[in-house]
CSV table of C-alpha atoms in Angstrom, one decimal:
chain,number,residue,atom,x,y,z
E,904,UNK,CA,1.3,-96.9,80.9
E,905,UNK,CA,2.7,-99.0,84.0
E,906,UNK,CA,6.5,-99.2,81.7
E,907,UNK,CA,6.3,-95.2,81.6
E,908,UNK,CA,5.8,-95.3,85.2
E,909,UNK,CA,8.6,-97.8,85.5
E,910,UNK,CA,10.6,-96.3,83.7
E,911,UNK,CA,10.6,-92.8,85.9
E,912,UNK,CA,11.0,-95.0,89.2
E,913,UNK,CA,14.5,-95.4,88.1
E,914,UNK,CA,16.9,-94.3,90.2
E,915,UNK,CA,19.2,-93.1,87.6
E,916,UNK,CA,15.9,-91.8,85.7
E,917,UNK,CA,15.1,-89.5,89.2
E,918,UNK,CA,18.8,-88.7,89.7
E,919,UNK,CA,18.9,-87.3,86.0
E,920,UNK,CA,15.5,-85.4,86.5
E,921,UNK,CA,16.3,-83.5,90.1
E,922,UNK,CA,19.9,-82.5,88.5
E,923,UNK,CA,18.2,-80.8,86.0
E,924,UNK,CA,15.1,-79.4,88.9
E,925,UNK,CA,18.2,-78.6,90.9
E,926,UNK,CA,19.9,-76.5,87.9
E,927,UNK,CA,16.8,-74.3,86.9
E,928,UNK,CA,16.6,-73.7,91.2
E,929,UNK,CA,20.2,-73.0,90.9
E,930,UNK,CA,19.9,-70.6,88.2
E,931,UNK,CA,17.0,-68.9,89.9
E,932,UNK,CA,18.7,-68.5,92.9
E,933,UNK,CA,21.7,-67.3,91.3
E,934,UNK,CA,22.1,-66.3,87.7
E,935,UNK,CA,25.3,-68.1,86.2
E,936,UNK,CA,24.7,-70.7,88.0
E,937,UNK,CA,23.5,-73.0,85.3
E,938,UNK,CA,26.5,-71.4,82.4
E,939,UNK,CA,28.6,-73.4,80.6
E,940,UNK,CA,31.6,-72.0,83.0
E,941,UNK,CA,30.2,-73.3,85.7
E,942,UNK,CA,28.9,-76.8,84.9
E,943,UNK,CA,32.5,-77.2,83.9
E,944,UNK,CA,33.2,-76.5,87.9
E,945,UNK,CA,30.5,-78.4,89.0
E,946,UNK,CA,31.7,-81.7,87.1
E,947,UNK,CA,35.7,-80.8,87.9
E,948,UNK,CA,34.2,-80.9,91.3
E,949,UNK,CA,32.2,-83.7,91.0
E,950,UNK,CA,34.5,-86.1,89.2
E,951,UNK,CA,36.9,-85.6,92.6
E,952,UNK,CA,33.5,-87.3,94.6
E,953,UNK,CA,32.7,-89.4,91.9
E,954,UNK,CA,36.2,-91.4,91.8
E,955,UNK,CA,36.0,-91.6,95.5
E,956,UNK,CA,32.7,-93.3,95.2
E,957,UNK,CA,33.9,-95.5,92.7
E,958,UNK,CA,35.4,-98.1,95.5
E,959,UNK,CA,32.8,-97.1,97.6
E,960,UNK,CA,30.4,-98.5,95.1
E,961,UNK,CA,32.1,-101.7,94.8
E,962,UNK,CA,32.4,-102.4,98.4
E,963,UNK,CA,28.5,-102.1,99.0
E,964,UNK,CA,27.7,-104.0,96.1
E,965,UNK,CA,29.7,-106.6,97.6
E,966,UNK,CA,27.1,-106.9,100.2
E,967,UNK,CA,27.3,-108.2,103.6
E,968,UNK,CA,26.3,-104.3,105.2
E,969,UNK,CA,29.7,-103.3,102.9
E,970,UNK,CA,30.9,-99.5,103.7
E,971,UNK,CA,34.1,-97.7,103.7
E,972,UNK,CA,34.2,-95.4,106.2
E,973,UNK,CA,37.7,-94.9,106.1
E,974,UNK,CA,38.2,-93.3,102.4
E,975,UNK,CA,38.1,-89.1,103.5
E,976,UNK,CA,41.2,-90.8,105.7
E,977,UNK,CA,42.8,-92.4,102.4
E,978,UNK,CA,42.3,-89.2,100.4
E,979,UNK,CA,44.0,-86.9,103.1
E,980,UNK,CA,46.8,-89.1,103.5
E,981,UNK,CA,47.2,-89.6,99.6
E,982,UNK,CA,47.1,-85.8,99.1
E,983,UNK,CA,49.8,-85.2,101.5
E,984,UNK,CA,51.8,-88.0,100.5
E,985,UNK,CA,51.4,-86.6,96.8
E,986,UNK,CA,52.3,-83.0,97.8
E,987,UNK,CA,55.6,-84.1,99.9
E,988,UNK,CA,56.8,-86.5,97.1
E,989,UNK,CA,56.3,-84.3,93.7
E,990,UNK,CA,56.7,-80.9,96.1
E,991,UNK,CA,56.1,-78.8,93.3
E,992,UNK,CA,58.2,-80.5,90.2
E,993,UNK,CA,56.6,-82.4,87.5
E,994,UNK,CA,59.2,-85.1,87.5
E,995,UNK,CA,58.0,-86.0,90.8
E,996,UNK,CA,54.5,-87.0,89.8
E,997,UNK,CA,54.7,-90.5,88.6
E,998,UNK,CA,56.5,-91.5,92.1
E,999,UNK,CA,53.6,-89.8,93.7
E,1000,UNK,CA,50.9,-91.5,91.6
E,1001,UNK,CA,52.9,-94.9,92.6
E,1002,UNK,CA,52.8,-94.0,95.9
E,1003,UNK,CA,49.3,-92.4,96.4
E,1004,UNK,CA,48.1,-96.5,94.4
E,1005,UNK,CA,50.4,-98.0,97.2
E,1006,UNK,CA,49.3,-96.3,100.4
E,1007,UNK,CA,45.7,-96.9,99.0
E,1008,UNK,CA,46.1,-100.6,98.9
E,1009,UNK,CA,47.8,-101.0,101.8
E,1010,UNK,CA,44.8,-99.9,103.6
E,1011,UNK,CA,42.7,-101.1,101.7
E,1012,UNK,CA,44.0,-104.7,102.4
E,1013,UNK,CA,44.1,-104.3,105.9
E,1014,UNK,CA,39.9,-103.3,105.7
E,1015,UNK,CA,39.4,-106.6,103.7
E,1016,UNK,CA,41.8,-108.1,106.1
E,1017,UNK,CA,40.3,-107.2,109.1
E,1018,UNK,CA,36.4,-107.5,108.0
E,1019,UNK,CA,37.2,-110.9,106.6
E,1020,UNK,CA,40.2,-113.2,109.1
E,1021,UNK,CA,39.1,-111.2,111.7
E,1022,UNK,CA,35.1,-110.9,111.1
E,1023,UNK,CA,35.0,-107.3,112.2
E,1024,UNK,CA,32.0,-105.2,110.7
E,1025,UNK,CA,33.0,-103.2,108.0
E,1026,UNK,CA,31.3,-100.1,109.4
E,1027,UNK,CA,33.9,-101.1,112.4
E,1028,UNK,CA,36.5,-101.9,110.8
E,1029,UNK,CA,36.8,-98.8,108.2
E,1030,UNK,CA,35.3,-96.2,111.0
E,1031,UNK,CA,38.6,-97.5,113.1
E,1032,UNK,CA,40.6,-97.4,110.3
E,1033,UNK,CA,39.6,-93.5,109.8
E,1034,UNK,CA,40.7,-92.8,113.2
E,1035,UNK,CA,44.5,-94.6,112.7
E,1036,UNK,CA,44.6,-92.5,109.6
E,1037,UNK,CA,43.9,-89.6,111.0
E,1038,UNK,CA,46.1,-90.2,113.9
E,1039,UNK,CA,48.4,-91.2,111.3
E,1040,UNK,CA,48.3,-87.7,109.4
E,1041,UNK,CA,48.8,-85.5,112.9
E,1042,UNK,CA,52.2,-87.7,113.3
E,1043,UNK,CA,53.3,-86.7,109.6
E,1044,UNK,CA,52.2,-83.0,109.6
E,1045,UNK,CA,53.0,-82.3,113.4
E,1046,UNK,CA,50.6,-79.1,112.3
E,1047,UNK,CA,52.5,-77.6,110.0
E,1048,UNK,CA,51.7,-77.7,105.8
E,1049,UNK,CA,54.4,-79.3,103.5
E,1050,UNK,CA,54.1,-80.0,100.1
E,1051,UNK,CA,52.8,-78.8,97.3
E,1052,UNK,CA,51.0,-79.8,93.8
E,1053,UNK,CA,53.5,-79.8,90.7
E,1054,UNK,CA,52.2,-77.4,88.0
E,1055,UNK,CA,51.3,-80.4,85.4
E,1056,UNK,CA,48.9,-82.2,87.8
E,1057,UNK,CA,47.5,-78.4,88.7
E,1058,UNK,CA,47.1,-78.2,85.0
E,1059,UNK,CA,45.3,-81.4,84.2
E,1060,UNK,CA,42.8,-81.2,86.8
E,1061,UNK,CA,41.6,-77.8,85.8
E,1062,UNK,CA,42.5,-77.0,82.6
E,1063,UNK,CA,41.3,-78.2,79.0
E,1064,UNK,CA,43.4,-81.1,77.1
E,1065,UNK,CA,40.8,-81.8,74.7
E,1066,UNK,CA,37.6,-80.3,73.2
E,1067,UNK,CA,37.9,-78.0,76.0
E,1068,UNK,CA,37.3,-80.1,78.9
E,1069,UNK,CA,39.8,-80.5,81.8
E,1070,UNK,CA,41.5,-83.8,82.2
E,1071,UNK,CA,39.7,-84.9,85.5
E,1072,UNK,CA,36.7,-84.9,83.6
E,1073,UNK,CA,38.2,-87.5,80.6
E,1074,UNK,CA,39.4,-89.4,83.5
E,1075,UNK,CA,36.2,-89.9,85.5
E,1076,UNK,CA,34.9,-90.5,82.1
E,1077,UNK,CA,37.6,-93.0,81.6
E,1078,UNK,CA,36.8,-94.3,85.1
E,1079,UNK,CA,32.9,-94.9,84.2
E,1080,UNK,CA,34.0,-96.8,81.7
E,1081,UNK,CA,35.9,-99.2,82.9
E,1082,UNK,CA,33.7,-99.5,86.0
E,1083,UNK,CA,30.9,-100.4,83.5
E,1084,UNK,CA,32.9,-103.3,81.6
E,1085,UNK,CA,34.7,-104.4,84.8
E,1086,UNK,CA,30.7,-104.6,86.3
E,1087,UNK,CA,29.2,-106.0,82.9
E,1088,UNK,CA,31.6,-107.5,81.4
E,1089,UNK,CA,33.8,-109.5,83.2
E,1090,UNK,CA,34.0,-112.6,85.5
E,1091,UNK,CA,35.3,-110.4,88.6
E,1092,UNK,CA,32.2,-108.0,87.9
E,1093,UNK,CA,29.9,-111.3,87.9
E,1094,UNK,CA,31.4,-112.0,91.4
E,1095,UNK,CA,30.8,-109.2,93.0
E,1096,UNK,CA,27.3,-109.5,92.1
E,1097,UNK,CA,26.7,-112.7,92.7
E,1098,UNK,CA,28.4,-112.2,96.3
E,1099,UNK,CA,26.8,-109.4,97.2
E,1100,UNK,CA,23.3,-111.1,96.6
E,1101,UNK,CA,24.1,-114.2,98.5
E,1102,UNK,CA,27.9,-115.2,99.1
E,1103,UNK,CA,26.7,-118.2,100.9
E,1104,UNK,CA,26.2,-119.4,97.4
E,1105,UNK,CA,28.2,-117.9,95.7
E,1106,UNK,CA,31.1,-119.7,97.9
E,1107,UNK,CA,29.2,-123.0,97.5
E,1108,UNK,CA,29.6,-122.0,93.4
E,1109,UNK,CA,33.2,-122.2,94.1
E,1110,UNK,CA,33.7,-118.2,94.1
E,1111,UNK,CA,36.4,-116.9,96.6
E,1112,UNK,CA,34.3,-114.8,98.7
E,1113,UNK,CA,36.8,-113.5,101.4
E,1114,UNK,CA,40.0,-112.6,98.7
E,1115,UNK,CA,37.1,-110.7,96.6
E,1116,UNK,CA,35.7,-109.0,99.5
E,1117,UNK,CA,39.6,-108.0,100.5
E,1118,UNK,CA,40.0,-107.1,96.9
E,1119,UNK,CA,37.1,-104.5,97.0
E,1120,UNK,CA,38.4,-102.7,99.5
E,1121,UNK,CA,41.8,-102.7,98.2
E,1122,UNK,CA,40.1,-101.3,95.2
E,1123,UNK,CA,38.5,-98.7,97.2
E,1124,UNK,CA,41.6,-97.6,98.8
E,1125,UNK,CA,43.4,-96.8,95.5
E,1126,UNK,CA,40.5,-95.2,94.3
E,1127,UNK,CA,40.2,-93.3,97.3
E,1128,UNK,CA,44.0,-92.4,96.8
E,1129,UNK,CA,43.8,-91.1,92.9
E,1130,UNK,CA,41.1,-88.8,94.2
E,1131,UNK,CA,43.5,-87.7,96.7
E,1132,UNK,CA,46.2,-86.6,94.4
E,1133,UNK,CA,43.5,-85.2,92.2
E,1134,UNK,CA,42.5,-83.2,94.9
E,1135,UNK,CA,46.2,-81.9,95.7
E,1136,UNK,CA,45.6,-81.1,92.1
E,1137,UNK,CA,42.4,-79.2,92.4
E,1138,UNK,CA,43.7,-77.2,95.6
E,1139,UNK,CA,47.9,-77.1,95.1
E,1140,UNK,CA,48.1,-77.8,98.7
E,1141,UNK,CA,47.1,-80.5,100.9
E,1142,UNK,CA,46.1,-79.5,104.4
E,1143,UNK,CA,44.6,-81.4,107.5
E,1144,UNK,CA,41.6,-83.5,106.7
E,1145,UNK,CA,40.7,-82.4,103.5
E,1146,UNK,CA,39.1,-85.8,102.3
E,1147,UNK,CA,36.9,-85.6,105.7
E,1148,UNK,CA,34.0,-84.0,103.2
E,1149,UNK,CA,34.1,-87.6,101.0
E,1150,UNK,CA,33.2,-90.1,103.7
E,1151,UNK,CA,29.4,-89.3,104.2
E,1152,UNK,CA,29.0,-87.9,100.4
E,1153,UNK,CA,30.1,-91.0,98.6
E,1154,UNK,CA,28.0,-93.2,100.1
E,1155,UNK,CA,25.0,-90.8,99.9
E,1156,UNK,CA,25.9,-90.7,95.7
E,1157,UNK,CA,26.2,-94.4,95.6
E,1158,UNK,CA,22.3,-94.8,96.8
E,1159,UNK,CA,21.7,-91.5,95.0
E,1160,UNK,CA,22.6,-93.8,91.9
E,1161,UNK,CA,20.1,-96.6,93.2
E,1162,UNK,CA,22.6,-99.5,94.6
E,1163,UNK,CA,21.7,-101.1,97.1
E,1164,UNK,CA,22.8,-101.2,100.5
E,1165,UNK,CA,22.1,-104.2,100.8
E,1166,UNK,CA,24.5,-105.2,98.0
E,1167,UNK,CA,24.3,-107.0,94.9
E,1168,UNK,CA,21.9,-105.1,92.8
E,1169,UNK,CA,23.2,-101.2,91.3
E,1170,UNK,CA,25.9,-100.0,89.1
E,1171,UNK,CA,28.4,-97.5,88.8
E,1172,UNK,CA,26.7,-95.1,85.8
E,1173,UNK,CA,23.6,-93.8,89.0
E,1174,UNK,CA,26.7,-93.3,91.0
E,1175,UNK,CA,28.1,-90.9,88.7
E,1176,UNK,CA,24.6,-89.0,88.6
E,1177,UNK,CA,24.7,-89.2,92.1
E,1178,UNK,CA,27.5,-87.2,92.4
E,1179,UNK,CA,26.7,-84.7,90.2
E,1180,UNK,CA,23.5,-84.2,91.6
E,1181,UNK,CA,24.9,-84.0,95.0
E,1182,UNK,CA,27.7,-81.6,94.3
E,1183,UNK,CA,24.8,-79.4,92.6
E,1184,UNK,CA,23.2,-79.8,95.8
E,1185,UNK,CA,26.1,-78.3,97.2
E,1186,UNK,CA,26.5,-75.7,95.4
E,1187,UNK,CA,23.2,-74.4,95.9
E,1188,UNK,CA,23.3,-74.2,99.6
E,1189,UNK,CA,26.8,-72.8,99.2
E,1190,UNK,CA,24.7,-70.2,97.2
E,1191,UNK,CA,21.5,-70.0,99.9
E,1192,UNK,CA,24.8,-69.0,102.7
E,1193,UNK,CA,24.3,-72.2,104.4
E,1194,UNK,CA,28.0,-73.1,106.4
E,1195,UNK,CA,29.1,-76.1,106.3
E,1196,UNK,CA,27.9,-77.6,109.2
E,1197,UNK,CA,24.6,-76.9,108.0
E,1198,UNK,CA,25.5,-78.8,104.6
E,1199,UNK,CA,26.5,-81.5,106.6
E,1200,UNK,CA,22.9,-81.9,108.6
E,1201,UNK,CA,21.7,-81.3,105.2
E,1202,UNK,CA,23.2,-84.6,103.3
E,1203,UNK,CA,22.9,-86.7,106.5
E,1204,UNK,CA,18.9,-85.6,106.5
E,1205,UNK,CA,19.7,-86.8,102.6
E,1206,UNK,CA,21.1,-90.2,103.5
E,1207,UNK,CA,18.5,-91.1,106.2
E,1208,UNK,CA,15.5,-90.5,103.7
E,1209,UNK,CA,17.1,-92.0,101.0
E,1210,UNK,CA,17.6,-95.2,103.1
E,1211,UNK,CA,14.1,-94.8,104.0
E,1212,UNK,CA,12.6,-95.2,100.3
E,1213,UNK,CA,15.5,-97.5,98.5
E,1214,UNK,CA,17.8,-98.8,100.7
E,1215,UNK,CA,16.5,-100.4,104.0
E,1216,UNK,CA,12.9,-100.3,102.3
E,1217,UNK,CA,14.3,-103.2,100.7
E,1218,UNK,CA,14.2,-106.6,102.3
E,1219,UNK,CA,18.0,-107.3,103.3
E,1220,UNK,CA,19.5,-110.2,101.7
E,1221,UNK,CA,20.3,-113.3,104.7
């Protein structure tokens, strides 16, 4: 009896169980709300956090009070760099892909950098960051929209390429996956583990704390900036501080999944629940009339409680 019990204290277990609580609500709220149709919307929507919390996810499971505060920056900045670059034409999406993966690292290193030559913490370091970037994207915009999504990215984030499912989808999916062997089955996975639960010994193991710690956020970063051109996709325009809504929400589906705050113990597949249950949750306040300042009191009340029962309710690692 105490393994059934177990086995429904899961975070992934619990995040599976309210999505489907959250669906029947949904539906009763709102009929259609639970169709085929839109669970297709819900998951196109979805996949767009769930990428972003991809690097997020890495960077707390590095440990050390790990956050990226600075990724709704990255994903504004990537959508508008994507929108000026393709502007429309197909032939222009590769540079912008190129670029989006460049800008992304580039801020991603100078996190890492900062949080580990300089020892600034990373809910410093990243929240500052946030606030160059979005300095960054008054100076490129100067207020006026420019760019535009060219009509093959359009296509592939909301319309089917296979067995009727949109291509953001098989890409999140794609995503999972390598997040799960990159986690499981590989040395660099190992690390960040083993980092994350004590990178005291981990360095003493002969691991190279500070380049993996600047490697996780570089990661983030180019995560952060595929879900910014995915976005330009979604919308076919970029405008001011459109990635503003992921900063809060990815780290809220991150401990929605179960990881840790605390680092070293979690994994990407309750992330990906997270997410989903979160955009749900969305969905059905968008359905209830609740504005979007309200939504936001409504995941920070989220956060705070979740911290309350798996994330500080744990004893932090030394």
């Amino acid at each position: 009896m105490s393994s059934v019990f177990a086995f429904f204290k899961r975070p992934l277990v619990v995040a599976l169980i309210l999505i489907v609580a959250l669906l029947v609500l949904g539906q009763s709220l709102s009929p259609g709300f639970a169709s085929a149709d839109q669970i297709l919307r819900l998951l196109i929507v979805a996949s767009l956090l769930g990428i972003v919390a991809a690097g997020q996810n890495v960077v707390i499971l590095g440990g050390r009070e790990g956050i990226d505060l600075s990724v709704g920056g990255v994903v504004s900045l990537s959508a508008i760099i994507a929108g000026n670059v393709m502007n429309g034409a197909d032939g222009g999406i590769l540079p912008a892909v190129l670029a989006c993966l460049a800008a992304g690292a580039v801020f991603g290193l100078l996190n890492g950098l900062g949080v580990t030559l300089l020892r600034i913490p990373p809910l410093v370091m990243t929240l500052g960051m946030l606030g160059v970037l979005q300095g960054l994207l008054v100076v490129i915009r100067q207020g006026i929209p420019s760019g535009r999504a060219a009509p093959g990215l359009s296509a592939f984030v909301t319309q089917p390429i296979a067995l009727g499912i949109p291509g953001i989808i098989w890409l999140w999916v794609a995503i999972g996956l390598f997040m799960a062997f990159m986690l499981n089955r590989t040395v660099f996975g190992h690390r960040i583990y083993a980092i994350g639960s004590n990178d005291h010994a981990a360095y003493m193991a002969g691991v190279p704390v500070r380049l993996m710690r600047i490697g996780l956020f570089m990661i983030s970063g180019m995560f952060a900036a595929i879900a910014g051109l995915c976005l330009l996709g979604y919308s076919g325009s970029s405008f001011a501080n459109v990635g503003e809504q992921y900063m809060l929400s990815s780290i809220i589906a991150v401990v929605f999944g179960g990881t840790s705050l605390a680092g070293g113990k979690g994994g990407y597949t309750g992330t990906m629940a997270g997410a989903l249950l979160l955009v749900i949750l969305q969905g059905i306040l968008t359905t209830v009339n609740i504005d979007e300042s309200g939504r936001q009191m409504v995941f920070g009340a989220t956060l705070l409680l979740l911290m309350l029962f798996y994330g500080r309710g744990r004893a932090m690692r030394a």
